[in-house]
Short mmCIF file of C-alpha atoms and ligand atoms in Angstrom, two decimals:
data_model
loop_
_atom_site.label_atom_id
_atom_site.label_comp_id
_atom_site.label_asym_id
_atom_site.label_seq_id
_atom_site.Cartn_x
_atom_site.Cartn_y
_atom_site.Cartn_z
CA MET B 1 38.08 30.62 19.69
CA SER B 2 39.70 28.67 22.59
CA HIS B 3 41.96 25.70 21.80
CA ARG B 4 39.41 23.30 23.24
CA ILE B 5 36.57 24.59 21.03
CA ALA B 6 38.88 24.53 17.99
CA ARG B 7 39.84 20.90 18.78
CA THR B 8 36.18 19.88 19.21
CA THR B 9 35.25 21.55 15.91
CA LEU B 10 38.11 19.82 14.13
CA THR B 11 37.14 16.44 15.60
CA ALA B 12 33.51 16.93 14.47
CA LEU B 13 34.71 17.91 11.00
CA ALA B 14 36.99 14.90 10.81
CA LEU B 15 34.16 12.57 11.87
CA ALA B 16 31.84 14.10 9.26
CA CYS B 17 34.55 13.58 6.62
CA VAL B 18 34.99 9.95 7.69
CA ALA B 19 31.19 9.38 7.47
CA THR B 20 31.01 11.01 4.02
CA PHE B 21 34.01 8.98 2.86
CA ALA B 22 32.46 5.76 4.19
CA GLN B 23 29.17 6.49 2.38
CA ALA B 24 31.03 7.27 -0.84
CA GLN B 25 32.89 3.96 -0.47
CA GLN B 26 29.55 2.13 -0.27
CA GLY B 27 28.71 3.34 -3.79
CA LYS B 28 25.19 3.65 -5.13
CA LEU B 29 22.31 1.99 -3.32
CA LYS B 30 20.73 -0.53 -5.67
CA VAL B 31 16.94 -0.40 -5.36
CA GLY B 32 14.99 -3.21 -7.02
CA LEU B 33 11.52 -2.09 -8.10
CA MET B 34 9.42 -5.21 -8.60
CA LEU B 35 6.02 -3.92 -9.69
CA PRO B 36 3.32 -4.59 -12.28
CA TYR B 37 4.07 -2.66 -15.48
CA SER B 38 1.57 -4.69 -17.50
CA GLY B 39 -1.95 -6.05 -16.86
CA THR B 40 -4.85 -4.86 -14.75
CA TYR B 41 -2.59 -3.35 -12.02
CA THR B 42 -0.27 -1.36 -14.36
CA ALA B 43 -1.46 2.08 -13.22
CA LEU B 44 -0.91 1.06 -9.58
CA GLY B 45 2.71 0.04 -10.23
CA VAL B 46 3.44 3.27 -12.08
CA ALA B 47 1.93 5.41 -9.29
CA ILE B 48 4.05 3.59 -6.69
CA GLU B 49 7.23 4.16 -8.68
CA ASN B 50 6.34 7.84 -9.19
CA GLY B 51 5.69 8.35 -5.47
CA PHE B 52 8.93 6.59 -4.49
CA LYS B 53 11.02 8.66 -6.90
CA LEU B 54 9.35 11.91 -5.82
CA ALA B 55 10.36 11.29 -2.18
CA VAL B 56 13.93 10.47 -3.25
CA GLU B 57 14.13 13.64 -5.35
CA GLU B 58 12.85 15.70 -2.42
CA LYS B 59 15.79 14.32 -0.42
CA GLY B 60 18.28 15.54 -3.00
CA GLY B 61 18.40 12.25 -4.94
CA LYS B 62 20.21 10.45 -2.11
CA LEU B 63 19.19 8.28 0.86
CA GLY B 64 21.60 7.81 3.78
CA GLY B 65 24.14 9.78 1.76
CA ARG B 66 24.02 7.32 -1.16
CA GLU B 67 22.87 7.93 -4.68
CA ILE B 68 20.25 5.54 -6.00
CA GLU B 69 20.44 3.11 -8.90
CA TYR B 70 17.13 1.55 -9.95
CA VAL B 71 16.67 -1.94 -11.36
CA LYS B 72 13.13 -2.65 -12.59
CA VAL B 73 11.23 -5.91 -13.05
CA ASP B 74 7.69 -6.20 -14.41
CA ASP B 75 6.09 -8.85 -12.20
CA GLU B 76 2.92 -8.93 -14.37
CA SER B 77 0.92 -9.60 -11.15
CA ASP B 78 1.69 -13.25 -11.84
CA PRO B 79 2.41 -15.37 -8.74
CA ALA B 80 3.69 -18.22 -10.94
CA LYS B 81 6.59 -16.02 -12.09
CA ALA B 82 7.19 -14.31 -8.74
CA THR B 83 9.97 -16.49 -7.31
CA ASP B 84 12.03 -16.31 -10.51
CA ASN B 85 11.48 -12.56 -10.76
CA VAL B 86 12.48 -11.77 -7.19
CA ASN B 87 15.52 -14.05 -7.42
CA LYS B 88 16.69 -12.12 -10.50
CA LEU B 89 16.85 -9.04 -8.30
CA ILE B 90 18.44 -10.76 -5.32
CA LYS B 91 20.89 -13.13 -6.98
CA ARG B 92 21.60 -11.69 -10.45
CA ASP B 93 21.38 -7.95 -9.77
CA ASN B 94 22.49 -8.05 -6.13
CA VAL B 95 20.09 -5.29 -5.10
CA ASP B 96 20.40 -3.80 -1.62
CA VAL B 97 16.66 -3.42 -1.11
CA ILE B 98 13.48 -4.49 -2.90
CA ILE B 99 10.37 -2.32 -3.23
CA GLY B 100 7.36 -4.40 -4.29
CA THR B 101 4.69 -5.21 -5.04
CA VAL B 102 0.95 -4.71 -5.69
CA HIS B 103 -0.48 -8.26 -5.90
CA SER B 104 -0.74 -10.23 -2.62
CA GLY B 105 0.12 -13.59 -4.21
CA VAL B 106 3.30 -12.17 -5.75
CA ALA B 107 4.18 -10.39 -2.49
CA MET B 108 4.04 -13.63 -0.51
CA ALA B 109 6.64 -15.21 -2.80
CA MET B 110 8.76 -12.08 -2.41
CA ALA B 111 8.48 -12.18 1.38
CA LYS B 112 9.62 -15.81 1.40
CA ALA B 113 12.68 -14.97 -0.73
CA ALA B 114 13.45 -11.88 1.37
CA LYS B 115 13.21 -13.87 4.58
CA GLU B 116 15.56 -16.56 3.24
CA SER B 117 18.14 -14.15 1.79
CA GLY B 118 17.90 -11.39 4.43
CA THR B 119 17.40 -8.73 1.70
CA VAL B 120 15.38 -5.76 2.96
CA LEU B 121 11.87 -5.74 1.48
CA ILE B 122 9.42 -2.83 1.70
CA VAL B 123 5.95 -3.70 0.42
CA PRO B 124 4.32 -0.54 -1.02
CA ASN B 125 0.85 -2.02 -1.58
CA ALA B 126 0.05 -5.75 -1.41
CA GLY B 127 -2.05 -6.28 1.69
CA ALA B 128 -1.47 -10.05 2.16
CA ASP B 129 -2.15 -10.52 5.87
CA ALA B 130 0.56 -13.21 6.02
CA VAL B 131 3.38 -10.77 5.11
CA THR B 132 3.06 -9.07 8.49
CA GLY B 133 1.51 -12.18 10.07
CA PRO B 134 3.18 -15.61 9.99
CA MET B 135 5.85 -14.40 7.50
CA CYS B 136 6.86 -11.32 9.50
CA ALA B 137 10.60 -10.73 9.81
CA GLN B 138 13.13 -8.14 10.93
CA ASN B 139 13.93 -7.22 7.29
CA ILE B 140 10.32 -7.04 5.97
CA PHE B 141 8.24 -3.84 6.19
CA ARG B 142 5.01 -2.54 4.69
CA SER B 143 4.23 1.11 3.86
CA SER B 144 0.62 0.41 2.86
CA PHE B 145 -2.01 -1.64 4.78
CA SER B 146 -3.03 -5.20 5.55
CA ASN B 147 -6.04 -6.52 3.64
CA TRP B 148 -7.82 -6.79 6.97
CA GLN B 149 -7.54 -3.08 7.87
CA PRO B 150 -9.84 -1.17 5.44
CA ALA B 151 -12.12 -4.20 5.12
CA TYR B 152 -12.77 -4.51 8.86
CA ALA B 153 -13.50 -0.77 9.01
CA MET B 154 -16.05 -1.07 6.16
CA GLY B 155 -17.76 -3.92 7.99
CA GLU B 156 -18.19 -1.72 11.05
CA VAL B 157 -19.50 1.17 8.93
CA ALA B 158 -22.04 -1.03 7.09
CA ALA B 159 -23.36 -2.46 10.37
CA LYS B 160 -23.64 1.04 11.88
CA GLN B 161 -25.65 2.10 8.83
CA GLY B 162 -28.18 -0.53 9.82
CA LYS B 163 -27.50 -3.04 7.03
CA LYS B 164 -28.47 -6.53 8.10
CA THR B 165 -27.49 -8.72 5.13
CA ALA B 166 -24.62 -8.46 2.67
CA MET B 167 -23.28 -10.41 -0.27
CA THR B 168 -19.61 -10.21 -1.19
CA ILE B 169 -17.96 -10.44 -4.59
CA THR B 170 -14.24 -10.45 -5.35
CA TRP B 171 -11.36 -11.95 -7.29
CA LYS B 172 -10.44 -15.38 -5.95
CA TYR B 173 -6.99 -14.84 -4.46
CA ALA B 174 -5.47 -13.84 -1.12
CA ALA B 175 -6.38 -10.14 -1.32
CA GLY B 176 -10.03 -10.82 -2.16
CA ASP B 177 -10.42 -13.63 0.36
CA GLU B 178 -8.79 -11.65 3.18
CA SER B 179 -10.69 -8.48 2.36
CA VAL B 180 -13.99 -10.39 2.52
CA ALA B 181 -12.92 -12.02 5.81
CA GLY B 182 -12.10 -8.61 7.32
CA PHE B 183 -15.43 -7.15 6.22
CA LYS B 184 -17.32 -10.17 7.59
CA GLU B 185 -15.56 -9.82 10.97
CA GLY B 186 -16.49 -6.13 11.32
CA PHE B 187 -20.01 -6.54 9.90
CA GLU B 188 -21.02 -9.59 11.92
CA LYS B 189 -19.58 -8.12 15.14
CA GLY B 190 -22.00 -5.23 14.54
CA GLY B 191 -24.98 -7.55 14.06
CA GLY B 192 -24.97 -8.05 10.25
CA LYS B 193 -24.74 -11.31 8.33
CA VAL B 194 -22.80 -12.13 5.16
CA VAL B 195 -25.28 -14.33 3.35
CA LYS B 196 -23.25 -15.34 0.29
CA SER B 197 -19.72 -14.87 -1.06
CA LEU B 198 -19.14 -14.85 -4.84
CA THR B 199 -15.80 -14.96 -6.65
CA VAL B 200 -14.28 -14.78 -10.12
CA PRO B 201 -10.72 -15.90 -10.95
CA PHE B 202 -8.07 -13.14 -11.07
CA PRO B 203 -7.94 -11.10 -13.34
CA ASN B 204 -11.24 -12.04 -15.07
CA VAL B 205 -13.85 -9.33 -15.54
CA GLU B 206 -16.87 -11.39 -16.62
CA PHE B 207 -19.35 -10.34 -13.92
CA GLN B 208 -22.73 -10.69 -15.62
CA ALA B 209 -23.89 -14.03 -14.18
CA LEU B 210 -22.90 -13.00 -10.66
CA LEU B 211 -24.67 -9.64 -10.96
CA THR B 212 -27.83 -11.50 -11.95
CA GLU B 213 -27.46 -13.65 -8.82
CA ILE B 214 -27.09 -10.52 -6.63
CA ALA B 215 -30.18 -8.92 -8.23
CA ALA B 216 -32.23 -12.04 -7.44
CA ALA B 217 -31.01 -12.34 -3.82
CA LYS B 218 -31.57 -8.61 -2.98
CA PRO B 219 -29.19 -8.27 0.00
CA ASP B 220 -29.14 -4.96 1.93
CA ALA B 221 -25.62 -4.27 0.64
CA VAL B 222 -22.80 -5.68 -1.47
CA TYR B 223 -19.14 -5.61 -0.42
CA SER B 224 -16.56 -5.96 -3.14
CA PHE B 225 -12.77 -6.05 -3.56
CA PHE B 226 -11.45 -5.16 -7.02
CA ALA B 227 -8.73 -2.69 -8.03
CA GLY B 228 -7.19 -1.08 -11.10
CA GLY B 229 -8.73 -2.00 -14.46
CA GLY B 230 -10.94 -4.67 -12.87
CA ALA B 231 -12.46 -2.13 -10.46
CA VAL B 232 -13.33 0.20 -13.34
CA LYS B 233 -15.19 -2.60 -15.15
CA PHE B 234 -16.96 -3.93 -12.05
CA VAL B 235 -18.29 -0.56 -10.84
CA LYS B 236 -19.53 0.26 -14.36
CA ASP B 237 -21.18 -3.14 -14.80
CA TYR B 238 -22.84 -2.88 -11.36
CA ALA B 239 -24.37 0.49 -12.33
CA ALA B 240 -25.28 -0.66 -15.85
CA ALA B 241 -27.26 -3.53 -14.29
CA GLY B 242 -29.16 -0.91 -12.25
CA LEU B 243 -28.07 -2.46 -8.96
CA ASN B 244 -26.60 0.74 -7.52
CA LYS B 245 -30.11 2.23 -7.28
CA ASN B 246 -31.29 -0.21 -4.60
CA ILE B 247 -28.29 -2.11 -3.24
CA PRO B 248 -25.37 0.08 -2.09
CA LEU B 249 -21.97 -1.13 -3.24
CA TYR B 250 -19.31 -0.89 -0.53
CA GLY B 251 -15.66 -1.74 -0.66
CA PRO B 252 -12.17 -0.90 0.46
CA GLY B 253 -11.12 2.30 -1.31
CA PHE B 254 -9.25 0.42 -4.06
CA LEU B 255 -12.63 0.11 -5.76
CA THR B 256 -12.63 3.85 -6.55
CA ASP B 257 -9.03 5.08 -6.04
CA GLY B 258 -7.21 6.13 -9.21
CA THR B 259 -10.23 4.95 -11.22
CA LEU B 260 -12.80 7.75 -11.09
CA ASP B 261 -11.94 9.31 -14.45
CA ALA B 262 -12.86 6.01 -16.09
CA GLN B 263 -15.83 5.14 -13.82
CA GLY B 264 -17.60 8.50 -14.24
CA ASP B 265 -21.25 8.52 -13.19
CA ALA B 266 -21.25 4.84 -12.24
CA ALA B 267 -19.27 5.54 -9.04
CA GLN B 268 -21.10 8.64 -7.80
CA GLY B 269 -22.12 8.47 -4.13
CA MET B 270 -20.21 5.27 -3.37
CA LEU B 271 -18.87 4.86 0.17
CA THR B 272 -15.50 3.20 0.70
CA THR B 273 -12.93 2.98 3.49
CA LEU B 274 -9.20 3.53 3.11
CA HIS B 275 -6.10 5.00 4.75
CA TYR B 276 -6.14 7.95 2.30
CA ALA B 277 -8.81 10.35 1.04
CA ASP B 278 -9.27 13.45 -1.08
CA GLY B 279 -9.89 16.63 0.86
CA LEU B 280 -7.68 15.91 3.86
CA ASN B 281 -6.56 19.53 3.50
CA THR B 282 -3.51 19.23 5.71
CA PRO B 283 -0.39 21.25 4.83
CA ARG B 284 1.52 17.95 4.45
CA ASP B 285 -0.94 16.43 1.99
CA THR B 286 -1.36 19.65 0.04
CA ALA B 287 2.43 19.98 -0.40
CA PHE B 288 2.65 16.36 -1.56
CA ARG B 289 -0.22 16.70 -4.03
CA THR B 290 1.17 19.92 -5.47
CA ALA B 291 4.65 18.40 -5.92
CA TYR B 292 3.25 15.18 -7.43
CA ALA B 293 0.99 17.04 -9.87
CA LYS B 294 3.92 19.24 -10.93
CA ALA B 295 6.28 16.31 -11.44
CA PHE B 296 3.94 13.88 -13.22
CA LYS B 297 1.05 16.04 -14.55
CA LEU B 298 -1.29 13.68 -12.69
CA GLN B 299 -3.26 13.71 -9.45
CA PRO B 300 -1.80 11.30 -6.86
CA ASP B 301 -3.79 8.42 -5.42
CA VAL B 302 -3.30 6.01 -2.53
CA TYR B 303 -0.71 3.99 -4.49
CA ALA B 304 1.44 7.09 -5.05
CA VAL B 305 1.29 7.82 -1.30
CA GLN B 306 2.37 4.28 -0.44
CA GLY B 307 5.35 4.49 -2.84
CA TYR B 308 6.29 7.87 -1.39
CA ASP B 309 6.16 6.48 2.15
CA ALA B 310 8.20 3.40 1.21
CA ALA B 311 11.02 5.81 0.30
CA GLN B 312 10.46 7.78 3.51
CA MET B 313 10.77 4.59 5.57
CA LEU B 314 13.91 3.55 3.69
CA ALA B 315 15.34 7.02 4.32
CA VAL B 316 14.77 6.67 8.07
CA GLY B 317 16.55 3.30 8.21
CA LEU B 318 19.46 4.48 6.08
CA ALA B 319 19.90 7.71 8.03
CA ALA B 320 20.32 5.66 11.21
CA THR B 321 22.89 3.33 9.63
CA LYS B 322 24.70 6.04 7.62
CA GLY B 323 23.76 4.32 4.42
CA ASP B 324 24.81 0.84 5.54
CA ILE B 325 21.73 -1.32 4.97
CA THR B 326 23.57 -4.45 6.11
CA LYS B 327 23.21 -3.18 9.71
CA LYS B 328 19.84 -4.94 9.89
CA ALA B 329 19.10 -4.50 13.60
CA GLU B 330 19.88 -0.76 13.62
CA PHE B 331 17.97 -0.28 10.35
CA ALA B 332 14.86 -2.03 11.72
CA ALA B 333 15.04 -0.32 15.13
CA ALA B 334 15.05 3.13 13.51
CA ILE B 335 11.93 2.40 11.44
CA GLU B 336 10.21 0.73 14.39
CA LYS B 337 10.48 3.84 16.52
CA ALA B 338 9.84 6.38 13.73
CA LYS B 339 6.74 8.44 13.12
CA ILE B 340 6.38 8.56 9.35
CA ASP B 341 5.23 12.00 8.19
CA SER B 342 2.90 10.70 5.49
CA PRO B 343 0.51 12.69 3.28
CA ARG B 344 -2.20 10.35 4.65
CA GLY B 345 -1.46 11.61 8.20
CA SER B 346 1.50 10.46 10.27
CA PHE B 347 1.70 6.78 11.18
CA THR B 348 3.84 4.46 13.28
CA MET B 349 4.84 0.85 12.71
CA SER B 350 3.31 -2.05 14.57
CA LYS B 351 5.63 -4.69 16.05
CA SER B 352 5.04 -6.73 12.89
CA HIS B 353 6.11 -3.75 10.69
CA ASN B 354 2.66 -2.79 9.35
CA PRO B 355 1.33 0.81 9.56
CA VAL B 356 -0.88 1.69 12.52
CA GLN B 357 -3.11 4.26 10.86
CA ASP B 358 -6.45 6.03 10.65
CA ILE B 359 -8.96 4.50 8.25
CA TYR B 360 -11.12 7.12 6.55
CA LEU B 361 -14.70 6.82 5.32
CA ARG B 362 -14.89 8.45 1.87
CA LYS B 363 -17.72 9.29 -0.51
CA VAL B 364 -17.35 9.63 -4.27
CA GLU B 365 -18.23 13.16 -5.40
CA GLY B 366 -17.29 14.01 -8.96
CA LYS B 367 -13.70 12.90 -9.45
CA GLU B 368 -12.88 12.75 -5.76
CA ASN B 369 -13.04 10.24 -2.91
CA LYS B 370 -14.07 12.95 -0.47
CA LEU B 371 -13.28 12.57 3.20
CA VAL B 372 -16.46 11.94 5.25
CA ASN B 373 -14.88 11.15 8.61
CA VAL B 374 -12.38 8.90 10.38
CA ALA B 375 -14.07 5.49 10.42
CA VAL B 376 -11.54 3.89 12.79
CA LYS B 377 -8.74 5.81 14.50
CA GLY B 378 -5.24 4.32 14.76
CA LEU B 379 -6.22 0.88 13.49
CA ALA B 380 -3.53 -1.80 13.95
CA ASP B 381 -3.65 -5.09 12.08
CA PRO B 382 -4.03 -7.98 14.55
CA ALA B 383 -0.86 -9.56 13.06
CA ARG B 384 -2.16 -13.04 13.74
CA GLY B 385 0.69 -15.57 13.66
CA CYS B 386 3.57 -13.06 13.75
CA ARG B 387 6.37 -14.16 16.09
CA MET B 388 9.11 -11.58 16.18
C1 LIG O 401 -3.45 -6.98 -3.25
O1 LIG O 401 -3.30 -7.91 -4.06
O2 LIG O 401 -3.09 -7.10 -2.07
C2 LIG O 401 -4.04 -5.68 -3.69
C3 LIG O 401 -4.04 -5.35 -5.03
C4 LIG O 401 -4.57 -4.14 -5.42
C5 LIG O 401 -5.07 -3.25 -4.48
C6 LIG O 401 -5.07 -3.61 -3.15
C7 LIG O 401 -4.57 -4.83 -2.75
#
């Protein structure tokens, strides 16, 4: 070995030692998981945590060279408690990054606190359009979807299927309102008309009176946003009222994702749109599903994928900053230019930090949301109101 090569090798070794030493000095990375561990969205929160931890384990238990310490808060999907809960993580526990949450109303309070404090926030579900719209910020990212994305795609699909009139029914909060607005935009652009919009307060599941109203009005189709326990009850009630025989029930895929065991026959044949599907049959998705099933003795769903990808995005940012999450500009730049190798299919980030992704049309067959086709390729949220 010549002297010059030996010197270069030694310099590289020394630099690697300095980097390792610097990462060790930073200590563990404190990750705040603010998710629902009680209430109608419990299963969603658990799947997100499972997916996140699986990705971390696959990276040897470290991100950016740092071990992870988890701090968990049950947000109960309660917007009234959201500011207190997120401030516990930011001010009391001094977390480095927050992963959360499922419910759009809670997520908006979290985004406000993250924007004010500068703490990095990765949203692994809640689709609140505002988070990557008017509230967008350098330190706020989403690994999931905006409420507009799957809803708009379903509107296009329903119009293409020749449906002329639709009624909508949802929980009355940001996710339901925005999902209905997205569907209406896609459906009416394609020549359809939303004739009536019905709501129930979150998380109520008393649907009977509204189902009677739908039966009397006889629209060509019904579009509905519910998820978790509420979706199970709604789809079963819709079928029990006999409505599924004559009026197809459409929705974003949350209506049937992670819920089919409980919905059984009531969901068969339903069409939904989402950024994930069963039967993608790609090597990436198959590897993920095998690893998830082995680790948790459960089949993954869209929520597990979103948690997994939140960890993948965090890993990209931390790799670029050698574990130093306070380097906000470098952290953000790395995620902005990354292609995230997701089980759903790889995706990039929009300028407002929301995934630009394919939206699949799926059909319920047995216990699967089987891929039918790509409803809209590379769909980006319009990010209305984002100035960044
Ligand atoms: C939301 O509140 O944004 C939401 C909750 C469950 C599933 C999808 C979206």
